[in-house]
Short mmCIF file of C-alpha atoms in Angstrom, two decimals:
data_model
loop_
_atom_site.label_atom_id
_atom_site.label_comp_id
_atom_site.label_asym_id
_atom_site.label_seq_id
_atom_site.Cartn_x
_atom_site.Cartn_y
_atom_site.Cartn_z
CA MET A 1 91.53 91.43 78.15
CA ASN A 2 91.50 89.67 81.04
CA ASP A 3 88.79 89.65 83.72
CA HIS A 4 91.50 89.33 86.50
CA PHE A 5 94.08 90.92 87.75
CA ASP A 6 95.07 87.24 89.06
CA THR A 7 94.29 83.27 90.31
CA LEU A 8 94.10 85.03 93.54
CA GLU A 9 90.62 86.22 93.02
CA THR A 10 88.31 83.69 91.98
CA ARG A 11 90.49 80.86 94.81
CA PRO A 12 87.53 79.64 96.81
CA ALA A 13 86.89 81.55 99.43
CA GLU A 14 87.72 78.62 101.94
CA ALA A 15 91.28 78.03 100.25
CA ARG A 16 91.95 82.64 100.98
CA GLU A 17 90.95 81.93 104.84
CA ALA A 18 92.82 78.81 105.47
CA ALA A 19 95.55 81.10 103.80
CA LEU A 20 95.24 84.32 106.01
CA LEU A 21 94.62 82.23 109.28
CA ALA A 22 97.86 80.31 108.36
CA ALA A 23 99.86 83.19 107.61
CA LEU A 24 98.78 84.55 111.20
CA PRO A 25 100.97 83.55 113.83
CA GLY A 26 103.95 84.22 111.55
CA HIS A 27 103.55 86.85 111.36
CA VAL A 28 102.24 87.81 114.62
CA ALA A 29 105.46 86.33 115.89
CA HIS A 30 107.56 88.65 113.47
CA ALA A 31 106.41 91.51 114.17
CA ARG A 32 106.87 91.11 117.77
CA THR A 33 110.49 90.51 117.48
CA HIS A 34 110.73 93.10 115.00
CA ALA A 35 108.81 96.22 115.67
CA ALA A 36 109.20 98.18 119.75
CA TYR A 37 105.77 98.88 120.02
CA PHE A 38 104.33 95.00 119.27
CA ALA A 39 106.72 93.69 121.59
CA GLU A 40 105.27 95.11 124.58
CA ARG A 41 101.33 94.80 122.88
CA PHE A 42 101.58 91.12 122.40
CA GLY A 43 104.60 90.55 125.29
CA GLY A 44 102.80 87.98 126.90
CA ILE A 45 100.76 86.42 124.19
CA ASP A 46 101.79 83.04 122.00
CA ALA A 47 102.04 83.87 118.50
CA ALA A 48 101.64 79.93 117.49
CA ALA A 49 98.29 80.28 119.40
CA ILE A 50 96.85 82.77 116.70
CA ARG A 51 95.26 80.86 114.13
CA SER A 52 91.51 82.00 114.01
CA ARG A 53 89.29 84.70 113.96
CA SER A 54 88.07 84.27 117.53
CA ALA A 55 91.82 83.84 118.58
CA LEU A 56 92.77 87.29 116.34
CA ALA A 57 89.56 88.71 118.23
CA GLU A 58 91.48 88.75 121.15
CA LEU A 59 94.50 90.78 120.55
CA PRO A 60 94.40 94.09 121.16
CA VAL A 61 93.19 97.05 118.96
CA THR A 62 95.27 99.51 117.64
CA ARG A 63 94.36 102.53 116.70
CA LYS A 64 94.68 104.80 113.82
CA SER A 65 93.45 107.47 116.10
CA ASP A 66 96.65 106.92 118.61
CA LEU A 67 99.50 107.08 115.70
CA SER A 68 99.93 110.64 115.94
CA THR A 69 100.81 110.06 120.21
CA GLN A 70 102.90 106.69 119.15
CA GLN A 71 104.87 108.45 117.04
CA ILE A 72 105.94 111.84 119.49
CA ALA A 73 106.38 108.95 121.89
CA ARG A 74 108.63 107.09 119.86
CA PRO A 75 109.88 108.87 116.66
CA PRO A 76 109.20 108.30 113.31
CA LEU A 77 106.81 105.63 112.93
CA GLY A 78 106.01 104.90 116.95
CA GLY A 79 107.86 101.44 116.56
CA LEU A 80 105.11 100.17 114.87
CA ASN A 81 107.71 99.70 111.54
CA ALA A 82 109.76 96.11 111.58
CA THR A 83 112.05 97.39 109.10
CA PRO A 84 114.57 100.23 110.65
CA VAL A 85 113.92 103.68 109.19
CA GLY A 86 117.21 103.36 106.78
CA GLY A 87 115.84 100.33 105.34
CA LEU A 88 113.25 102.26 103.81
CA ALA A 89 112.38 103.73 100.56
CA HIS A 90 110.48 107.14 102.11
CA ILE A 91 108.85 108.30 105.39
CA PHE A 92 105.64 110.53 104.20
CA GLN A 93 103.34 112.36 105.78
CA SER A 94 99.75 113.21 105.78
CA PRO A 95 98.10 115.27 108.27
CA GLY A 96 97.71 114.82 111.95
CA PRO A 97 100.42 114.95 111.30
CA ILE A 98 100.40 111.24 110.52
CA TYR A 99 103.91 109.29 109.34
CA GLU A 100 104.31 106.41 107.76
CA PRO A 101 106.49 104.29 106.13
CA ASP A 102 107.43 103.07 102.29
CA GLY A 103 109.24 100.23 101.42
CA HIS A 104 111.35 98.79 98.55
CA GLY A 105 109.98 96.90 95.95
CA SER A 106 107.09 96.94 92.74
CA ASP A 107 103.26 97.69 94.01
CA TRP A 108 104.01 98.08 97.88
CA TRP A 109 100.78 99.47 98.38
CA ARG A 110 99.25 96.96 96.43
CA PHE A 111 96.97 99.54 94.21
CA ALA A 112 97.83 97.79 91.09
CA ARG A 113 94.73 95.51 91.93
CA ALA A 114 92.39 98.15 92.02
CA LEU A 115 93.50 99.72 89.35
CA PHE A 116 93.11 96.55 87.75
CA ALA A 117 89.35 96.41 88.24
CA ALA A 118 89.00 99.82 87.02
CA GLY A 119 89.56 98.85 83.81
CA PHE A 120 93.36 100.02 83.62
CA ARG A 121 95.57 98.50 80.96
CA ALA A 122 99.16 98.04 79.96
CA GLY A 123 100.06 100.91 77.42
CA ASP A 124 97.41 103.79 78.96
CA LEU A 125 98.09 106.80 80.19
CA ILE A 126 96.85 108.27 84.05
CA HIS A 127 96.08 111.66 84.62
CA ASN A 128 96.89 111.07 88.25
CA THR A 129 95.81 114.06 90.78
CA TYR A 130 96.98 112.82 94.07
CA SER A 131 99.46 114.53 95.85
CA TYR A 132 103.02 113.80 95.67
CA HIS A 133 104.02 116.49 98.38
CA PHE A 134 104.14 115.15 102.15
CA THR A 135 100.94 112.50 101.45
CA PRO A 136 102.15 108.72 99.58
CA ALA A 137 98.97 108.97 97.30
CA GLY A 138 100.64 110.14 94.42
CA ARG A 139 103.39 107.79 94.52
CA MET A 140 100.92 104.59 95.75
CA ILE A 141 99.24 105.54 91.92
CA GLU A 142 102.35 105.49 90.33
CA THR A 143 103.72 102.69 91.73
CA ALA A 144 100.74 100.75 90.88
CA ALA A 145 100.86 102.24 87.48
CA ALA A 146 104.00 101.27 86.87
CA LYS A 147 103.20 97.43 87.75
CA LEU A 148 100.83 97.46 85.19
CA GLY A 149 102.58 99.37 82.41
CA CYS A 150 100.72 102.28 82.52
CA CYS A 151 102.80 105.54 81.76
CA VAL A 152 101.62 108.71 84.15
CA PHE A 153 100.92 112.31 83.83
CA PRO A 154 101.88 113.41 87.96
CA ALA A 155 99.41 116.16 88.30
CA GLY A 156 99.09 116.33 91.46
CA VAL A 157 95.99 119.03 92.54
CA GLY A 158 95.25 122.25 92.14
CA GLN A 159 95.71 124.53 88.85
CA THR A 160 92.52 123.36 88.10
CA GLU A 161 93.32 124.96 84.12
CA GLN A 162 96.58 123.74 83.95
CA GLN A 163 95.62 120.36 84.29
CA MET A 164 92.75 120.84 81.56
CA GLN A 165 95.61 122.12 78.81
CA ALA A 166 97.51 118.86 79.88
CA ILE A 167 94.87 116.20 79.70
CA ALA A 168 93.56 118.17 75.88
CA HIS A 169 97.60 118.11 74.64
CA LEU A 170 98.09 114.82 76.32
CA ARG A 171 95.06 112.75 75.82
CA PRO A 172 95.03 110.39 79.07
CA THR A 173 92.34 107.70 78.78
CA GLY A 174 92.56 107.50 82.74
CA TYR A 175 92.16 110.07 85.49
CA THR A 176 93.35 108.95 89.45
CA GLY A 177 92.31 110.79 91.82
CA THR A 178 89.45 112.45 94.15
CA PRO A 179 85.70 112.01 93.02
CA SER A 180 85.13 116.44 93.66
CA PHE A 181 88.31 117.28 91.92
CA LEU A 182 86.84 114.89 88.53
CA LYS A 183 83.82 116.78 88.57
CA ILE A 184 85.38 119.81 89.10
CA LEU A 185 87.97 119.28 85.76
CA LEU A 186 84.67 118.08 83.71
CA GLU A 187 82.19 121.27 84.96
CA LYS A 188 85.18 123.42 83.65
CA ALA A 189 85.88 122.00 81.02
CA GLU A 190 82.74 122.68 79.51
CA GLU A 191 82.26 125.91 81.03
CA LEU A 192 85.79 126.47 78.86
CA GLY A 193 84.96 124.31 75.98
CA ALA A 194 87.69 122.47 76.38
CA ASP A 195 87.64 118.13 75.05
CA ILE A 196 88.97 116.32 77.77
CA THR A 197 86.24 113.68 76.24
CA CYS A 198 89.43 111.43 75.83
CA LEU A 199 88.72 110.47 79.43
CA LYS A 200 87.12 106.83 79.84
CA ARG A 201 88.03 105.55 83.23
CA ALA A 202 88.55 106.68 86.81
CA SER A 203 89.47 105.00 89.76
CA LEU A 204 88.37 107.99 92.70
CA SER A 205 88.88 107.96 96.36
CA GLY A 206 89.90 109.67 98.80
CA GLU A 207 85.65 110.97 99.47
CA ALA A 208 82.52 108.90 99.62
CA LEU A 209 81.76 108.84 95.50
CA PRO A 210 77.40 108.04 95.93
CA PRO A 211 75.20 106.26 93.02
CA SER A 212 74.47 109.62 91.78
CA LEU A 213 78.02 111.24 91.18
CA GLN A 214 79.02 108.25 89.55
CA GLN A 215 75.92 108.31 87.14
CA TRP A 216 77.24 111.68 86.72
CA PHE A 217 80.00 110.55 85.77
CA HIS A 218 78.33 108.23 83.24
CA THR A 219 76.78 110.41 81.12
CA ARG A 220 79.89 112.10 80.79
CA GLY A 221 81.29 108.53 78.92
CA ILE A 222 83.35 108.05 82.64
CA ILE A 223 83.12 104.83 84.37
CA ALA A 224 84.07 105.47 87.53
CA ARG A 225 85.12 102.75 90.35
CA GLN A 226 85.79 103.25 93.81
CA LEU A 227 89.06 102.63 95.81
CA TYR A 228 89.37 102.38 99.26
CA GLY A 229 92.82 102.77 100.70
CA SER A 230 94.90 104.40 103.90
CA ALA A 231 98.44 105.42 103.97
CA ASP A 232 99.60 103.50 106.68
CA LEU A 233 97.23 99.70 105.37
CA GLY A 234 97.64 100.21 101.06
CA LEU A 235 94.43 98.86 99.40
CA ILE A 236 92.24 97.18 101.89
CA ALA A 237 88.94 96.76 99.35
CA TYR A 238 88.25 98.35 95.60
CA GLU A 239 85.04 98.31 92.65
CA SER A 240 84.71 96.00 90.38
CA GLU A 241 82.49 96.51 86.98
CA ALA A 242 79.61 95.05 89.05
CA GLN A 243 79.02 97.31 91.01
CA ALA A 244 77.66 95.44 93.77
CA GLY A 245 80.07 96.34 96.96
CA LEU A 246 83.87 96.84 97.66
CA ILE A 247 85.99 93.76 97.45
CA VAL A 248 88.82 93.17 99.44
CA ASP A 249 91.93 92.88 98.70
CA GLU A 250 94.32 89.65 98.64
CA HIS A 251 96.53 90.65 100.97
CA MET A 252 94.11 91.85 103.67
CA LEU A 253 92.06 90.48 106.56
CA VAL A 254 89.19 92.61 107.60
CA GLU A 255 87.45 92.77 110.52
CA LEU A 256 84.40 94.09 111.65
CA VAL A 257 83.95 95.78 115.11
CA GLU A 258 81.91 97.39 117.82
CA PRO A 259 83.43 101.92 116.50
CA GLY A 260 85.69 102.49 119.31
CA GLY A 261 86.31 98.49 121.09
CA MET A 262 86.94 94.86 120.10
CA LYS A 263 84.33 92.71 119.29
CA PRO A 264 83.63 91.80 115.66
CA VAL A 265 80.01 93.10 115.52
CA ALA A 266 77.38 90.06 114.26
CA PHE A 267 77.29 89.19 110.43
CA GLY A 268 75.99 92.11 108.35
CA GLU A 269 75.77 94.67 111.20
CA ILE A 270 77.46 98.52 111.07
CA GLY A 271 80.94 98.31 112.59
CA GLU A 272 84.13 99.18 112.69
CA VAL A 273 86.94 98.58 110.27
CA VAL A 274 89.79 96.85 111.47
CA VAL A 275 92.79 94.78 109.43
CA THR A 276 95.78 92.94 109.28
CA ASN A 277 98.41 93.33 107.25
CA PHE A 278 101.21 91.44 106.35
CA ASN A 279 103.70 93.91 105.54
CA PRO A 280 106.71 92.61 106.87
CA ASP A 281 107.69 96.34 106.66
CA TYR A 282 105.16 97.58 108.39
CA PRO A 283 103.24 94.48 110.36
CA LEU A 284 99.89 96.50 110.96
CA ILE A 285 97.68 93.77 113.09
CA ARG A 286 94.21 94.61 114.30
CA PHE A 287 94.49 98.14 112.88
CA ALA A 288 91.14 100.30 113.73
CA THR A 289 90.44 102.72 111.20
CA GLY A 290 87.61 104.73 111.91
CA ASP A 291 85.74 103.55 109.16
CA LEU A 292 82.36 102.50 109.75
CA SER A 293 80.81 99.41 107.02
CA ALA A 294 78.91 96.42 106.40
CA VAL A 295 79.42 93.68 104.74
CA VAL A 296 77.55 92.36 101.81
CA ALA A 297 76.78 88.60 101.44
CA GLY A 298 77.20 86.51 99.27
CA GLU A 299 80.27 86.16 96.06
CA SER A 300 80.32 89.25 93.50
CA PRO A 301 78.59 88.42 89.97
CA CYS A 302 82.06 90.15 88.60
CA GLY A 303 83.53 86.87 90.03
CA ARG A 304 85.65 87.06 92.51
CA THR A 305 85.17 85.50 95.65
CA ASN A 306 86.47 87.71 98.24
CA MET A 307 84.45 89.80 101.32
CA ARG A 308 83.00 92.68 100.09
CA LEU A 309 82.23 95.73 102.02
CA LYS A 310 79.60 98.23 101.17
CA GLY A 311 81.97 100.93 101.07
CA TRP A 312 82.16 103.96 103.46
CA LEU A 313 79.31 104.05 105.87
CA GLY A 314 80.48 107.56 108.57
CA ARG A 315 83.20 107.04 110.90
CA ALA A 316 83.61 106.00 114.45
CA ASP A 317 84.81 109.00 115.93
CA GLN A 318 84.81 112.69 114.90
CA THR A 319 87.52 112.62 112.09
CA VAL A 320 86.27 113.57 108.75
CA LYS A 321 87.67 113.75 105.44
CA VAL A 322 87.18 117.01 103.31
CA ARG A 323 88.65 117.12 100.18
CA GLY A 324 90.36 113.46 100.35
CA MET A 325 92.49 114.59 103.78
CA PHE A 326 91.85 113.62 107.07
CA VAL A 327 90.77 116.43 110.17
CA HIS A 328 91.19 115.07 113.59
CA PRO A 329 89.41 116.76 116.80
CA GLY A 330 92.92 116.86 117.71
CA GLN A 331 93.74 119.64 115.51
CA ILE A 332 90.94 121.70 116.26
CA GLY A 333 92.50 121.34 119.98
CA GLU A 334 95.69 123.16 118.59
CA ILE A 335 93.53 126.16 117.47
CA GLY A 336 92.10 126.44 121.14
CA LYS A 337 95.68 126.08 121.89
CA ARG A 338 96.86 129.07 120.00
CA PHE A 339 94.23 131.04 120.49
CA PRO A 340 93.49 130.87 124.53
CA GLU A 341 91.02 134.39 123.94
CA LEU A 342 88.82 131.91 122.26
CA GLY A 343 86.09 129.66 124.36
CA ARG A 344 84.64 126.47 122.62
CA MET A 345 85.10 125.65 119.22
CA ARG A 346 82.81 123.47 116.58
CA LEU A 347 84.14 122.95 113.00
CA ARG A 348 81.08 122.39 110.96
CA VAL A 349 81.67 120.99 107.81
CA GLU A 350 78.51 121.22 104.51
CA GLY A 351 77.53 120.84 101.02
CA ARG A 352 77.84 117.86 98.47
CA ILE A 353 80.41 115.61 96.88
CA GLY A 354 82.71 118.74 95.09
CA ASP A 355 81.22 121.46 97.16
CA ASP A 356 82.88 121.12 101.00
CA ARG A 357 82.82 123.62 102.80
CA MET A 358 84.32 124.30 106.42
CA THR A 359 83.43 126.69 108.97
CA LEU A 360 85.14 126.84 112.67
CA VAL A 361 82.54 128.52 114.56
CA CYS A 362 84.32 130.11 118.21
CA GLU A 363 83.03 131.19 120.85
CA THR A 364 84.50 134.29 121.75
CA ALA A 365 83.60 136.92 125.56
CA ALA A 366 84.26 140.06 123.28
CA ALA A 367 81.05 142.02 121.96
CA ALA A 368 83.64 142.32 118.66
CA PRO A 369 86.37 140.02 118.24
CA PRO A 370 89.84 141.95 118.18
CA GLU A 371 90.63 143.33 114.41
CA GLY A 372 92.89 140.46 112.50
CA LEU A 373 91.58 137.74 114.50
CA ALA A 374 89.74 135.93 112.07
CA ALA A 375 91.86 136.30 109.89
CA ARG A 376 94.78 134.99 112.26
CA VAL A 377 92.93 131.93 112.86
CA GLN A 378 91.43 130.98 109.45
CA ILE A 379 95.34 130.62 108.90
CA ALA A 380 95.79 128.62 112.03
CA LEU A 381 92.94 126.69 110.79
CA ARG A 382 94.51 126.07 107.14
CA ASP A 383 98.75 125.17 108.54
CA LEU A 384 97.43 122.20 110.77
CA THR A 385 94.60 120.60 108.13
CA LYS A 386 96.05 122.03 105.00
CA LEU A 387 92.53 123.10 103.87
CA ARG A 388 90.73 126.57 103.83
CA GLY A 389 87.74 127.31 106.06
CA GLU A 390 85.73 130.01 107.14
CA ILE A 391 85.36 131.59 110.43
CA GLU A 392 82.44 132.48 112.41
CA PHE A 393 82.58 133.97 116.10
CA VAL A 394 79.13 133.22 118.40
CA ALA A 395 78.89 134.35 121.79
CA VAL A 396 79.41 132.21 124.54
CA GLY A 397 77.30 129.58 125.37
CA ALA A 398 76.05 129.73 121.98
CA LEU A 399 77.39 126.02 120.91
CA PRO A 400 76.04 123.15 122.73
CA ALA A 401 78.23 121.51 125.39
CA ASP A 402 77.47 118.00 123.81
CA GLY A 403 81.19 117.61 123.26
CA LYS A 404 80.85 117.38 119.70
CA VAL A 405 84.09 118.95 118.21
CA ILE A 406 83.36 118.09 114.50
CA GLU A 407 79.87 118.69 112.87
CA ASP A 408 79.87 116.34 109.56
CA ALA A 409 76.74 117.85 107.75
CA ARG A 410 76.99 117.53 104.29
CA ALA A 411 74.64 115.41 101.82
CA TYR A 412 76.16 112.09 100.32
CA ASP A 413 73.06 110.94 98.46
#
């Protein structure tokens, strides 16, 4: 069995850095020439001069949190796409809403590298529980599996008992999806006495994977590895058998900057993950993900030589991820527009991995809220976030006036 996906993973770090920096001027020029957004953003910039990290750090940042506004102003993709919509394969939608393109070609999001590092090989059958509806996650894994020569059962989300039945019948060796849903499947199988011990490896994303849960999977015979990616960027970083941080993808240039700012932080400090991809269809340059992380010093014991991240260390803004879906402060603001009788609101997210619980706390001047109001607000919350949550009414002034719209009170240990 080969230890690495390709020779790029083990090349000298200096060679990788030189190759990425050499590609920067052409990539910036391509984005400025073919993408309307970057034509405006980089109008006065000399692309040929962007040959170092310090020069790159002078370019403005594009924030994921601004994509929805950009796309409303210039539909459908905000002018960030260099390939016209007619030349793309698909357009997907994530909550926000934010629209993301999919181009033609093999493994367009480059997830095959992460699946390989998680132990997937040609001939494996993968039980893929990422969504195949609206969001691109299901297709991301589908195309990566095809690149490796794996077969996929397109399970999607939900329908726990039917999924267990399929696993018991088909005997897949691999699982792809969120950690929480894998935990639900395993607990349900133990409860019902179903045999799904065929699952031996898992590539997990969409949520934090604390060491305690990773060990919990291990005690049930499953080697679980993390994958860090996004619908706009594709693969950003991944975990190998060394379990020593997340290794940055070979086709990404990653910076860690001051949260909400532009300036790179000192080595080892926590910063916001800012990524420059080299995708000619969707050339995102200095794209701020909103995720916080830090660099792990040195090289991975597995032999891969690229930069490593410590993993997800929080959000630079109030956006949170619940059961694999991003929830934005703007979505809570939209609920306020729909229900002007409500005052200040705060979405409280509690629990642990596999048991996320959302409660929307709403101030109201009414001593007794009108009958049916809670149900209508709950429907609006689910409509906007694609997630179920409870509704709690409190008196005006009960919530602190601190500007916080989303409170992440989950335990990650």
